[in-house]
JSON list of C-alpha atoms in Angstrom, two decimals:
[
{"chain": "A", "resi": 1, "resn": "UNK", "atom": "CA", "xyz": [157.05, 143.35, 45.23]},
{"chain": "A", "resi": 2, "resn": "UNK", "atom": "CA", "xyz": [156.54, 143.71, 41.47]},
{"chain": "A", "resi": 3, "resn": "UNK", "atom": "CA", "xyz": [160.18, 142.59, 40.85]},
{"chain": "A", "resi": 4, "resn": "UNK", "atom": "CA", "xyz": [159.47, 139.42, 42.83]},
{"chain": "A", "resi": 5, "resn": "UNK", "atom": "CA", "xyz": [156.44, 138.77, 40.94]},
{"chain": "A", "resi": 6, "resn": "UNK", "atom": "CA", "xyz": [158.22, 139.35, 37.59]},
{"chain": "A", "resi": 7, "resn": "UNK", "atom": "CA", "xyz": [161.01, 136.91, 38.63]},
{"chain": "A", "resi": 8, "resn": "UNK", "atom": "CA", "xyz": [158.50, 134.21, 39.55]},
{"chain": "A", "resi": 9, "resn": "UNK", "atom": "CA", "xyz": [156.48, 134.76, 36.40]},
{"chain": "A", "resi": 10, "resn": "UNK", "atom": "CA", "xyz": [159.74, 134.44, 34.36]},
{"chain": "A", "resi": 11, "resn": "UNK", "atom": "CA", "xyz": [160.78, 131.28, 36.14]},
{"chain": "A", "resi": 12, "resn": "UNK", "atom": "CA", "xyz": [157.39, 129.71, 35.61]},
{"chain": "A", "resi": 13, "resn": "UNK", "atom": "CA", "xyz": [157.40, 130.64, 31.79]},
{"chain": "A", "resi": 14, "resn": "UNK", "atom": "CA", "xyz": [160.91, 129.28, 31.37]},
{"chain": "A", "resi": 15, "resn": "UNK", "atom": "CA", "xyz": [160.06, 126.04, 33.27]},
{"chain": "A", "resi": 16, "resn": "UNK", "atom": "CA", "xyz": [157.04, 125.63, 31.03]},
{"chain": "A", "resi": 17, "resn": "UNK", "atom": "CA", "xyz": [159.11, 125.87, 27.90]},
{"chain": "A", "resi": 18, "resn": "UNK", "atom": "CA", "xyz": [161.77, 123.60, 29.25]},
{"chain": "A", "resi": 19, "resn": "UNK", "atom": "CA", "xyz": [159.13, 120.84, 30.18]},
{"chain": "A", "resi": 20, "resn": "UNK", "atom": "CA", "xyz": [157.70, 121.09, 26.65]},
{"chain": "A", "resi": 21, "resn": "UNK", "atom": "CA", "xyz": [161.18, 120.43, 25.00]},
{"chain": "A", "resi": 22, "resn": "UNK", "atom": "CA", "xyz": [161.24, 116.82, 26.05]},
{"chain": "A", "resi": 23, "resn": "UNK", "atom": "CA", "xyz": [161.40, 114.42, 23.11]},
{"chain": "A", "resi": 24, "resn": "UNK", "atom": "CA", "xyz": [160.30, 110.82, 23.60]},
{"chain": "A", "resi": 25, "resn": "UNK", "atom": "CA", "xyz": [163.08, 108.51, 22.48]},
{"chain": "A", "resi": 26, "resn": "UNK", "atom": "CA", "xyz": [162.38, 106.64, 19.19]},
{"chain": "A", "resi": 27, "resn": "UNK", "atom": "CA", "xyz": [163.54, 103.10, 18.37]},
{"chain": "A", "resi": 28, "resn": "UNK", "atom": "CA", "xyz": [164.80, 102.62, 21.83]},
{"chain": "A", "resi": 29, "resn": "UNK", "atom": "CA", "xyz": [165.88, 99.15, 22.99]},
{"chain": "A", "resi": 30, "resn": "UNK", "atom": "CA", "xyz": [165.76, 98.18, 26.74]},
{"chain": "A", "resi": 31, "resn": "UNK", "atom": "CA", "xyz": [167.45, 94.73, 27.02]},
{"chain": "A", "resi": 32, "resn": "UNK", "atom": "CA", "xyz": [170.76, 94.96, 28.76]},
{"chain": "A", "resi": 33, "resn": "UNK", "atom": "CA", "xyz": [171.90, 97.17, 31.59]},
{"chain": "A", "resi": 34, "resn": "UNK", "atom": "CA", "xyz": [173.75, 99.44, 29.36]},
{"chain": "A", "resi": 35, "resn": "UNK", "atom": "CA", "xyz": [170.59, 100.23, 27.47]},
{"chain": "A", "resi": 36, "resn": "UNK", "atom": "CA", "xyz": [169.05, 101.50, 30.68]},
{"chain": "A", "resi": 37, "resn": "UNK", "atom": "CA", "xyz": [172.10, 103.52, 31.55]},
{"chain": "A", "resi": 38, "resn": "UNK", "atom": "CA", "xyz": [171.98, 105.02, 28.04]},
{"chain": "A", "resi": 39, "resn": "UNK", "atom": "CA", "xyz": [168.35, 106.20, 28.58]},
{"chain": "A", "resi": 40, "resn": "UNK", "atom": "CA", "xyz": [168.53, 107.37, 32.20]},
{"chain": "A", "resi": 41, "resn": "UNK", "atom": "CA", "xyz": [168.53, 111.09, 31.42]},
{"chain": "A", "resi": 42, "resn": "UNK", "atom": "CA", "xyz": [165.57, 110.52, 29.00]},
{"chain": "A", "resi": 43, "resn": "UNK", "atom": "CA", "xyz": [163.72, 108.62, 31.71]},
{"chain": "A", "resi": 44, "resn": "UNK", "atom": "CA", "xyz": [164.25, 111.49, 34.15]},
{"chain": "A", "resi": 45, "resn": "UNK", "atom": "CA", "xyz": [163.11, 114.08, 31.56]},
{"chain": "A", "resi": 46, "resn": "UNK", "atom": "CA", "xyz": [160.17, 111.91, 30.65]},
{"chain": "A", "resi": 47, "resn": "UNK", "atom": "CA", "xyz": [159.15, 111.76, 34.32]},
{"chain": "A", "resi": 48, "resn": "UNK", "atom": "CA", "xyz": [159.39, 115.48, 34.68]},
{"chain": "A", "resi": 49, "resn": "UNK", "atom": "CA", "xyz": [157.36, 116.09, 31.51]},
{"chain": "A", "resi": 50, "resn": "UNK", "atom": "CA", "xyz": [154.68, 113.65, 32.57]},
{"chain": "A", "resi": 51, "resn": "UNK", "atom": "CA", "xyz": [154.32, 115.19, 36.05]},
{"chain": "A", "resi": 52, "resn": "UNK", "atom": "CA", "xyz": [154.46, 118.75, 34.79]},
{"chain": "A", "resi": 53, "resn": "UNK", "atom": "CA", "xyz": [152.53, 118.83, 31.55]},
{"chain": "A", "resi": 54, "resn": "UNK", "atom": "CA", "xyz": [148.81, 119.27, 31.93]},
{"chain": "A", "resi": 55, "resn": "UNK", "atom": "CA", "xyz": [146.77, 116.24, 31.14]},
{"chain": "A", "resi": 56, "resn": "UNK", "atom": "CA", "xyz": [144.70, 117.81, 28.40]},
{"chain": "A", "resi": 57, "resn": "UNK", "atom": "CA", "xyz": [147.79, 118.87, 26.39]},
{"chain": "A", "resi": 58, "resn": "UNK", "atom": "CA", "xyz": [149.83, 116.83, 23.80]},
{"chain": "A", "resi": 59, "resn": "UNK", "atom": "CA", "xyz": [147.81, 113.64, 24.12]},
{"chain": "A", "resi": 60, "resn": "UNK", "atom": "CA", "xyz": [149.70, 111.80, 21.41]},
{"chain": "A", "resi": 61, "resn": "UNK", "atom": "CA", "xyz": [153.13, 112.70, 22.97]},
{"chain": "A", "resi": 62, "resn": "UNK", "atom": "CA", "xyz": [151.82, 111.67, 26.41]},
{"chain": "A", "resi": 63, "resn": "UNK", "atom": "CA", "xyz": [150.84, 108.23, 25.13]},
{"chain": "A", "resi": 64, "resn": "UNK", "atom": "CA", "xyz": [154.39, 107.76, 23.71]},
{"chain": "A", "resi": 65, "resn": "UNK", "atom": "CA", "xyz": [155.88, 109.07, 26.92]},
{"chain": "A", "resi": 66, "resn": "UNK", "atom": "CA", "xyz": [153.75, 106.59, 28.97]},
{"chain": "A", "resi": 67, "resn": "UNK", "atom": "CA", "xyz": [154.85, 103.76, 26.84]},
{"chain": "A", "resi": 68, "resn": "UNK", "atom": "CA", "xyz": [158.51, 104.72, 27.11]},
{"chain": "A", "resi": 69, "resn": "UNK", "atom": "CA", "xyz": [158.42, 105.19, 30.87]},
{"chain": "A", "resi": 70, "resn": "UNK", "atom": "CA", "xyz": [156.46, 101.98, 31.50]},
{"chain": "A", "resi": 71, "resn": "UNK", "atom": "CA", "xyz": [158.87, 100.04, 29.31]},
{"chain": "A", "resi": 72, "resn": "UNK", "atom": "CA", "xyz": [161.77, 101.58, 31.14]},
{"chain": "A", "resi": 73, "resn": "UNK", "atom": "CA", "xyz": [160.40, 100.90, 34.60]},
{"chain": "A", "resi": 74, "resn": "UNK", "atom": "CA", "xyz": [159.00, 97.46, 33.93]},
{"chain": "A", "resi": 75, "resn": "UNK", "atom": "CA", "xyz": [162.32, 96.06, 32.39]},
{"chain": "A", "resi": 76, "resn": "UNK", "atom": "CA", "xyz": [164.80, 98.00, 34.56]},
{"chain": "A", "resi": 77, "resn": "UNK", "atom": "CA", "xyz": [167.18, 95.78, 36.52]},
{"chain": "A", "resi": 78, "resn": "UNK", "atom": "CA", "xyz": [167.64, 98.55, 39.12]},
{"chain": "A", "resi": 79, "resn": "UNK", "atom": "CA", "xyz": [164.12, 100.07, 39.66]},
{"chain": "A", "resi": 80, "resn": "UNK", "atom": "CA", "xyz": [161.69, 98.29, 41.80]},
{"chain": "A", "resi": 81, "resn": "UNK", "atom": "CA", "xyz": [158.16, 99.83, 41.51]},
{"chain": "A", "resi": 82, "resn": "UNK", "atom": "CA", "xyz": [156.37, 98.43, 44.51]},
{"chain": "A", "resi": 83, "resn": "UNK", "atom": "CA", "xyz": [152.64, 99.14, 44.41]},
{"chain": "A", "resi": 84, "resn": "UNK", "atom": "CA", "xyz": [150.38, 98.82, 47.39]},
{"chain": "A", "resi": 85, "resn": "UNK", "atom": "CA", "xyz": [146.65, 99.28, 46.79]},
{"chain": "A", "resi": 86, "resn": "UNK", "atom": "CA", "xyz": [146.03, 100.54, 50.38]},
{"chain": "A", "resi": 87, "resn": "UNK", "atom": "CA", "xyz": [148.79, 103.16, 50.14]},
{"chain": "A", "resi": 88, "resn": "UNK", "atom": "CA", "xyz": [148.00, 103.99, 46.49]},
{"chain": "A", "resi": 89, "resn": "UNK", "atom": "CA", "xyz": [144.25, 103.80, 45.85]},
{"chain": "A", "resi": 90, "resn": "UNK", "atom": "CA", "xyz": [144.70, 105.43, 42.42]},
{"chain": "A", "resi": 91, "resn": "UNK", "atom": "CA", "xyz": [146.17, 102.32, 40.81]},
{"chain": "A", "resi": 92, "resn": "UNK", "atom": "CA", "xyz": [143.03, 101.88, 38.60]},
{"chain": "A", "resi": 93, "resn": "UNK", "atom": "CA", "xyz": [143.55, 105.38, 36.96]},
{"chain": "A", "resi": 94, "resn": "UNK", "atom": "CA", "xyz": [146.20, 105.06, 34.31]},
{"chain": "A", "resi": 95, "resn": "UNK", "atom": "CA", "xyz": [147.22, 108.69, 34.36]},
{"chain": "A", "resi": 96, "resn": "UNK", "atom": "CA", "xyz": [147.70, 108.81, 38.11]},
{"chain": "A", "resi": 97, "resn": "UNK", "atom": "CA", "xyz": [149.48, 105.54, 38.17]},
{"chain": "A", "resi": 98, "resn": "UNK", "atom": "CA", "xyz": [151.95, 106.73, 35.52]},
{"chain": "A", "resi": 99, "resn": "UNK", "atom": "CA", "xyz": [152.53, 109.97, 37.54]},
{"chain": "A", "resi": 100, "resn": "UNK", "atom": "CA", "xyz": [153.23, 107.81, 40.54]},
{"chain": "A", "resi": 101, "resn": "UNK", "atom": "CA", "xyz": [155.70, 105.63, 38.46]},
{"chain": "A", "resi": 102, "resn": "UNK", "atom": "CA", "xyz": [157.31, 108.81, 36.96]},
{"chain": "A", "resi": 103, "resn": "UNK", "atom": "CA", "xyz": [157.86, 110.10, 40.49]},
{"chain": "A", "resi": 104, "resn": "UNK", "atom": "CA", "xyz": [159.38, 106.85, 41.70]},
{"chain": "A", "resi": 105, "resn": "UNK", "atom": "CA", "xyz": [161.58, 106.54, 38.71]},
{"chain": "A", "resi": 106, "resn": "UNK", "atom": "CA", "xyz": [162.97, 110.04, 38.87]},
{"chain": "A", "resi": 107, "resn": "UNK", "atom": "CA", "xyz": [163.77, 109.58, 42.54]},
{"chain": "A", "resi": 108, "resn": "UNK", "atom": "CA", "xyz": [165.40, 106.14, 42.08]},
{"chain": "A", "resi": 109, "resn": "UNK", "atom": "CA", "xyz": [167.58, 107.45, 39.23]},
{"chain": "A", "resi": 110, "resn": "UNK", "atom": "CA", "xyz": [168.55, 110.65, 40.90]},
{"chain": "A", "resi": 111, "resn": "UNK", "atom": "CA", "xyz": [169.41, 108.94, 44.21]},
{"chain": "A", "resi": 112, "resn": "UNK", "atom": "CA", "xyz": [171.83, 106.25, 42.98]},
{"chain": "A", "resi": 113, "resn": "UNK", "atom": "CA", "xyz": [169.29, 103.49, 42.52]},
{"chain": "A", "resi": 114, "resn": "UNK", "atom": "CA", "xyz": [168.07, 103.52, 46.07]},
{"chain": "A", "resi": 115, "resn": "UNK", "atom": "CA", "xyz": [164.62, 101.84, 46.42]},
{"chain": "A", "resi": 116, "resn": "UNK", "atom": "CA", "xyz": [163.27, 103.25, 49.63]},
{"chain": "A", "resi": 117, "resn": "UNK", "atom": "CA", "xyz": [159.73, 101.93, 49.35]},
{"chain": "A", "resi": 118, "resn": "UNK", "atom": "CA", "xyz": [158.31, 104.11, 52.17]},
{"chain": "A", "resi": 119, "resn": "UNK", "atom": "CA", "xyz": [160.02, 107.34, 51.18]},
{"chain": "A", "resi": 120, "resn": "UNK", "atom": "CA", "xyz": [159.28, 106.88, 47.49]},
{"chain": "A", "resi": 121, "resn": "UNK", "atom": "CA", "xyz": [155.61, 105.83, 48.11]},
{"chain": "A", "resi": 122, "resn": "UNK", "atom": "CA", "xyz": [155.05, 108.88, 50.23]},
{"chain": "A", "resi": 123, "resn": "UNK", "atom": "CA", "xyz": [156.69, 111.30, 47.75]},
{"chain": "A", "resi": 124, "resn": "UNK", "atom": "CA", "xyz": [155.10, 109.55, 44.77]},
{"chain": "A", "resi": 125, "resn": "UNK", "atom": "CA", "xyz": [151.71, 109.96, 46.37]},
{"chain": "A", "resi": 126, "resn": "UNK", "atom": "CA", "xyz": [152.23, 113.56, 47.13]},
{"chain": "A", "resi": 127, "resn": "UNK", "atom": "CA", "xyz": [153.22, 114.06, 43.40]},
{"chain": "A", "resi": 128, "resn": "UNK", "atom": "CA", "xyz": [150.09, 112.24, 42.41]},
{"chain": "A", "resi": 129, "resn": "UNK", "atom": "CA", "xyz": [147.93, 114.55, 44.52]},
{"chain": "A", "resi": 130, "resn": "UNK", "atom": "CA", "xyz": [149.58, 117.65, 43.24]},
{"chain": "A", "resi": 131, "resn": "UNK", "atom": "CA", "xyz": [149.00, 116.36, 39.69]},
{"chain": "A", "resi": 132, "resn": "UNK", "atom": "CA", "xyz": [145.44, 115.55, 40.45]},
{"chain": "A", "resi": 133, "resn": "UNK", "atom": "CA", "xyz": [144.87, 118.99, 42.04]},
{"chain": "A", "resi": 134, "resn": "UNK", "atom": "CA", "xyz": [146.09, 120.63, 38.85]},
{"chain": "A", "resi": 135, "resn": "UNK", "atom": "CA", "xyz": [144.26, 118.31, 36.44]},
{"chain": "A", "resi": 136, "resn": "UNK", "atom": "CA", "xyz": [140.96, 117.55, 38.22]},
{"chain": "A", "resi": 137, "resn": "UNK", "atom": "CA", "xyz": [138.74, 118.35, 35.18]},
{"chain": "A", "resi": 138, "resn": "UNK", "atom": "CA", "xyz": [140.71, 115.89, 32.94]},
{"chain": "A", "resi": 139, "resn": "UNK", "atom": "CA", "xyz": [141.62, 112.94, 35.39]},
{"chain": "A", "resi": 140, "resn": "UNK", "atom": "CA", "xyz": [138.46, 110.99, 34.97]},
{"chain": "A", "resi": 141, "resn": "UNK", "atom": "CA", "xyz": [137.21, 108.51, 37.59]},
{"chain": "A", "resi": 142, "resn": "UNK", "atom": "CA", "xyz": [139.41, 108.76, 40.67]},
{"chain": "A", "resi": 143, "resn": "UNK", "atom": "CA", "xyz": [137.04, 108.83, 43.68]},
{"chain": "A", "resi": 144, "resn": "UNK", "atom": "CA", "xyz": [139.53, 107.45, 46.07]},
{"chain": "A", "resi": 145, "resn": "UNK", "atom": "CA", "xyz": [142.06, 110.18, 45.41]},
{"chain": "A", "resi": 146, "resn": "UNK", "atom": "CA", "xyz": [139.77, 112.77, 46.77]},
{"chain": "A", "resi": 147, "resn": "UNK", "atom": "CA", "xyz": [140.39, 111.48, 50.27]},
{"chain": "A", "resi": 148, "resn": "UNK", "atom": "CA", "xyz": [144.13, 111.67, 49.70]},
{"chain": "A", "resi": 149, "resn": "UNK", "atom": "CA", "xyz": [143.73, 115.25, 48.44]},
{"chain": "A", "resi": 150, "resn": "UNK", "atom": "CA", "xyz": [141.91, 116.20, 51.64]},
{"chain": "A", "resi": 151, "resn": "UNK", "atom": "CA", "xyz": [144.67, 114.56, 53.76]},
{"chain": "A", "resi": 152, "resn": "UNK", "atom": "CA", "xyz": [147.30, 116.35, 51.72]},
{"chain": "A", "resi": 153, "resn": "UNK", "atom": "CA", "xyz": [145.56, 119.72, 52.37]},
{"chain": "A", "resi": 154, "resn": "UNK", "atom": "CA", "xyz": [145.45, 118.89, 56.18]},
{"chain": "A", "resi": 155, "resn": "UNK", "atom": "CA", "xyz": [149.10, 117.91, 56.14]},
{"chain": "A", "resi": 156, "resn": "UNK", "atom": "CA", "xyz": [148.36, 114.39, 57.29]},
{"chain": "A", "resi": 157, "resn": "UNK", "atom": "CA", "xyz": [148.87, 112.49, 53.97]},
{"chain": "A", "resi": 158, "resn": "UNK", "atom": "CA", "xyz": [152.48, 111.30, 54.78]},
{"chain": "A", "resi": 159, "resn": "UNK", "atom": "CA", "xyz": [151.56, 109.77, 58.04]},
{"chain": "A", "resi": 160, "resn": "UNK", "atom": "CA", "xyz": [148.47, 108.16, 56.51]},
{"chain": "A", "resi": 161, "resn": "UNK", "atom": "CA", "xyz": [150.37, 106.60, 53.51]},
{"chain": "A", "resi": 162, "resn": "UNK", "atom": "CA", "xyz": [153.10, 105.30, 55.99]},
{"chain": "A", "resi": 163, "resn": "UNK", "atom": "CA", "xyz": [150.42, 103.69, 58.14]},
{"chain": "A", "resi": 164, "resn": "UNK", "atom": "CA", "xyz": [149.15, 101.74, 55.16]},
{"chain": "A", "resi": 165, "resn": "UNK", "atom": "CA", "xyz": [152.60, 100.24, 54.08]}
]
């Protein structure tokens, strides 16, 4: 049992170090399709970093990461970030919205640009709830997400989100 605990602890520590190594691209240009392809791996790493780094850590880097990811998503010819206020009641919270966009971006880029609205909304919402649960003290105003956290805990969040699409 101690060996298993040691392995899990080692994996957690190494993952934490890996997620901290992400460097936000500087002087990036996102104009033509080749630009987006050039920064795909950076966008995936950025999404991972945003979703895995606690909200109260590295605030300056987080702001730069948000700017890069939002620039990438909003200009990308291949990523369609569909937002539905009924299925995503956290749209008025910047941190949770960016976590949702990070989740969608990563899935789109790692699944050959598939834009499955239902699947990505469900998975993105699950990622938002996980992030919220880990960062409750630092999230700020997010009353509507509490209902989603309860549904997630009960195991009914996926069905609820699908019913709102």
